[in-house]
CSV table of C-alpha atoms in Angstrom, one decimal:
chain,number,residue,atom,x,y,z
C,1,MET,CA,83.0,124.7,80.4
C,2,LYS,CA,79.3,124.4,80.0
C,3,LYS,CA,76.8,125.0,82.8
C,4,GLN,CA,75.2,121.8,84.1
C,5,ASN,CA,71.8,123.3,84.8
C,6,SER,CA,70.0,126.4,83.7
C,7,THR,CA,70.0,128.1,87.1
C,8,LEU,CA,73.2,130.0,87.3
C,9,HIS,CA,73.3,130.5,91.0
C,10,SER,CA,72.7,126.9,92.0
C,11,GLY,CA,74.7,125.4,89.2
C,12,LYS,CA,77.9,127.4,89.9
C,13,TYR,CA,78.5,125.9,93.3
C,14,VAL,CA,77.7,122.4,92.4
C,15,MET,CA,79.7,122.7,89.3
C,16,PHE,CA,83.0,123.3,91.0
C,17,ILE,CA,82.3,121.2,93.9
C,18,MET,CA,80.8,118.7,91.6
C,19,PHE,CA,83.7,117.4,90.3
C,20,LEU,CA,84.3,118.6,93.0
C,21,MET,CA,81.4,120.3,91.4
C,22,SER,CA,81.7,119.5,87.9
C,23,ALA,CA,82.7,119.0,89.3
C,24,PHE,CA,83.0,117.1,93.1
C,25,MET,CA,85.2,117.2,95.8
C,26,LEU,CA,89.6,107.3,102.5
C,27,THR,CA,92.0,106.2,104.3
C,28,GLY,CA,95.7,107.1,104.7
C,29,LEU,CA,98.1,109.3,102.8
C,30,THR,CA,101.4,108.3,101.4
C,31,SER,CA,104.0,110.8,102.3
C,32,CYS,CA,107.7,111.1,101.8
C,33,SER,CA,108.1,113.4,104.8
C,34,ASP,CA,106.7,113.8,108.4
C,35,ASP,CA,106.5,117.5,107.9
C,36,ASP,CA,102.9,118.6,107.2
C,37,ASP,CA,104.2,122.0,106.0
C,38,ASN,CA,105.8,120.5,102.9
C,39,ASN,CA,103.6,120.9,99.8
C,40,GLU,CA,103.6,117.6,98.0
C,41,GLU,CA,103.5,116.9,94.3
C,42,PRO,CA,99.8,116.1,93.7
C,43,THR,CA,99.3,112.4,92.8
C,44,GLN,CA,96.4,110.0,93.1
C,45,ALA,CA,98.2,108.3,96.0
C,46,ASN,CA,98.4,111.4,98.2
C,47,ILE,CA,94.9,112.8,97.4
C,48,VAL,CA,93.1,109.6,98.3
C,49,GLY,CA,91.0,110.2,101.4
C,50,THR,CA,88.1,112.2,102.7
C,51,TRP,CA,88.5,115.9,103.0
C,52,GLN,CA,86.2,118.4,104.8
C,53,THR,CA,86.0,122.0,103.7
C,54,THR,CA,87.1,124.5,106.3
C,55,TYR,CA,87.1,127.7,104.3
C,56,VAL,CA,85.5,128.9,101.0
C,57,ASP,CA,86.0,131.9,98.8
C,58,VAL,CA,83.5,132.1,95.9
C,59,TRP,CA,82.2,134.8,93.6
C,60,ASP,CA,80.5,135.1,90.3
C,61,LYS,CA,79.8,137.9,87.9
C,62,VAL,CA,77.2,138.2,85.2
C,63,ASN,CA,78.2,140.6,82.4
C,64,GLY,CA,80.8,142.1,84.7
C,65,VAL,CA,78.5,142.7,87.6
C,66,ASP,CA,78.9,140.8,90.9
C,67,ASP,CA,75.8,138.7,91.4
C,68,GLY,CA,75.8,139.4,95.1
C,69,GLU,CA,75.8,135.7,96.0
C,70,GLY,CA,79.5,135.3,96.8
C,71,TYR,CA,80.8,134.0,100.1
C,72,LYS,CA,84.2,134.2,101.8
C,73,GLY,CA,84.7,132.6,105.2
C,74,GLU,CA,84.6,129.4,107.3
C,75,TYR,CA,82.5,126.7,105.7
C,76,THR,CA,82.5,123.1,106.9
C,77,LYS,CA,79.4,121.5,105.2
C,78,ILE,CA,81.1,119.8,102.2
C,79,MET,CA,83.0,116.5,102.2
C,80,LEU,CA,85.1,115.4,99.2
C,81,THR,CA,86.1,111.7,98.9
C,82,PHE,CA,88.7,110.5,96.5
C,83,ASP,CA,89.3,106.7,96.2
C,84,ASN,CA,92.1,104.5,94.7
C,85,ASN,CA,89.8,103.7,91.7
C,86,ARG,CA,89.7,107.4,90.6
C,87,ASN,CA,86.2,107.9,91.9
C,88,VAL,CA,85.3,111.1,93.6
C,89,SER,CA,82.2,112.0,95.5
C,90,ILE,CA,81.0,115.2,97.0
C,91,ASN,CA,78.4,115.3,99.8
C,92,GLY,CA,77.1,118.2,101.9
C,93,SER,CA,75.0,121.2,101.4
C,94,ASP,CA,75.2,124.5,99.4
C,95,PHE,CA,75.3,127.9,101.0
C,96,ASP,CA,71.5,128.0,101.1
C,97,GLY,CA,71.2,124.5,102.6
C,98,THR,CA,70.5,122.7,99.2
C,99,PRO,CA,71.9,119.2,99.4
C,100,ILE,CA,75.0,118.5,97.2
C,101,ILE,CA,75.4,114.8,96.3
C,102,SER,CA,77.6,114.1,93.3
C,103,ALA,CA,80.0,111.6,92.0
C,104,GLY,CA,82.4,111.3,89.1
C,105,LYS,CA,85.9,110.2,88.0
C,106,TYR,CA,89.1,112.2,88.6
C,107,SER,CA,92.6,112.3,87.3
C,108,ILE,CA,95.7,114.3,88.3
C,109,THR,CA,98.3,115.7,85.9
C,110,GLY,CA,100.9,118.0,87.6
C,111,ASN,CA,98.9,120.3,89.8
C,112,LYS,CA,95.7,120.0,87.7
C,113,LEU,CA,92.8,117.9,89.0
C,114,THR,CA,90.4,117.0,86.3
C,115,ILE,CA,86.9,115.7,87.3
C,116,GLU,CA,84.5,114.2,84.8
C,117,ASN,CA,80.8,114.1,85.6
C,118,GLU,CA,78.0,113.3,83.2
C,119,GLY,CA,80.2,113.9,80.2
C,120,GLU,CA,81.5,117.3,81.4
C,121,GLU,CA,85.0,117.9,82.6
C,122,SER,CA,86.3,120.5,85.0
C,123,GLU,CA,89.9,121.4,85.6
C,124,ILE,CA,90.8,122.5,89.1
C,125,THR,CA,94.2,123.7,90.3
C,126,ILE,CA,95.6,122.0,93.3
C,127,THR,CA,97.5,124.9,95.0
C,128,ARG,CA,98.4,123.0,98.2
C,129,LEU,CA,98.5,119.4,99.1
C,130,THR,CA,100.0,118.1,102.4
C,131,GLU,CA,99.2,115.1,104.6
C,132,THR,CA,96.5,117.2,106.3
C,133,GLU,CA,95.6,120.1,103.9
C,134,LEU,CA,94.1,120.4,100.4
C,135,ILE,CA,93.5,123.7,98.7
C,136,LEU,CA,91.7,123.7,95.3
C,137,GLU,CA,91.0,126.7,93.1
C,138,TYR,CA,88.8,127.0,90.1
C,139,THR,CA,88.0,129.8,87.7
C,140,TYR,CA,85.7,130.0,84.7
C,141,GLU,CA,84.7,132.4,82.0
C,142,GLU,CA,82.0,131.6,79.4
C,143,ASP,CA,79.3,133.0,77.3
C,144,TRP,CA,76.0,131.4,78.3
C,145,GLU,CA,72.5,132.2,77.1
C,146,ASN,CA,73.5,135.7,75.9
C,147,GLU,CA,75.4,136.5,79.1
C,148,TYR,CA,79.1,136.6,79.9
C,149,LEU,CA,79.8,134.6,83.1
C,150,GLU,CA,82.9,134.5,85.2
C,151,GLY,CA,83.6,133.1,88.6
C,152,TYR,CA,86.1,131.9,91.1
C,153,MET,CA,86.1,129.3,93.8
C,154,LYS,CA,88.7,128.4,96.4
C,155,LEU,CA,88.2,125.5,98.8
C,156,GLU,CA,90.4,124.9,101.7
C,157,CYS,CA,90.0,121.4,103.2
C,158,LYS,CA,91.4,119.3,106.0
C,159,ARG,CA,91.8,115.5,105.8
C,160,ILE,CA,89.4,113.7,108.1
C,161,ARG,CA,90.2,110.1,106.9
C-alpha cells in the first residue's frame, strides 16, 4: 500500500483509520442471536452503524527500528461510521490532537474490510464483530523513499448507534 502523504508519522494513523485510515473507520444491527459474546460473520448489514474507539495498539518501524511514536491503551477520540450505501467516514483526532476527517467506500469479503479512499485501497482484518463490539487489525510493510516501513494497528470499538 502506498503512503498517502509524505509525512510518515502523520500519514500512518490516518491511513489505517482512513479507510478507516486509508483508510477510515448508524443505526441498528441485524443479529441472529441475543448473545453479544457471539462473533458474527462480518457483513455489510452487521457493520452498519457508528463505532467509537475504546482501545488502540499502534506501532511503526523504519528500517527495523521502532519510531518511538507507538501507542497502546485506552483511546476514545475516533468515530467510524459505516452506512447502508457502502460509505464510511472517520472523524476524530490523532494522538497529537490533529483532526482526522476522512471518507471513502467500503466492502466486506469474509473477514476482510476493504476501504477505498482517493484511489487507494486498504485491507483491514475484522477480528471480532458482535452487536456491540468491533475489532479491526491492520498491518503493512513497504519500501518507501529508500526506507523499509512496517507497522501494525489494532482498533477496539464499541457501537454507539
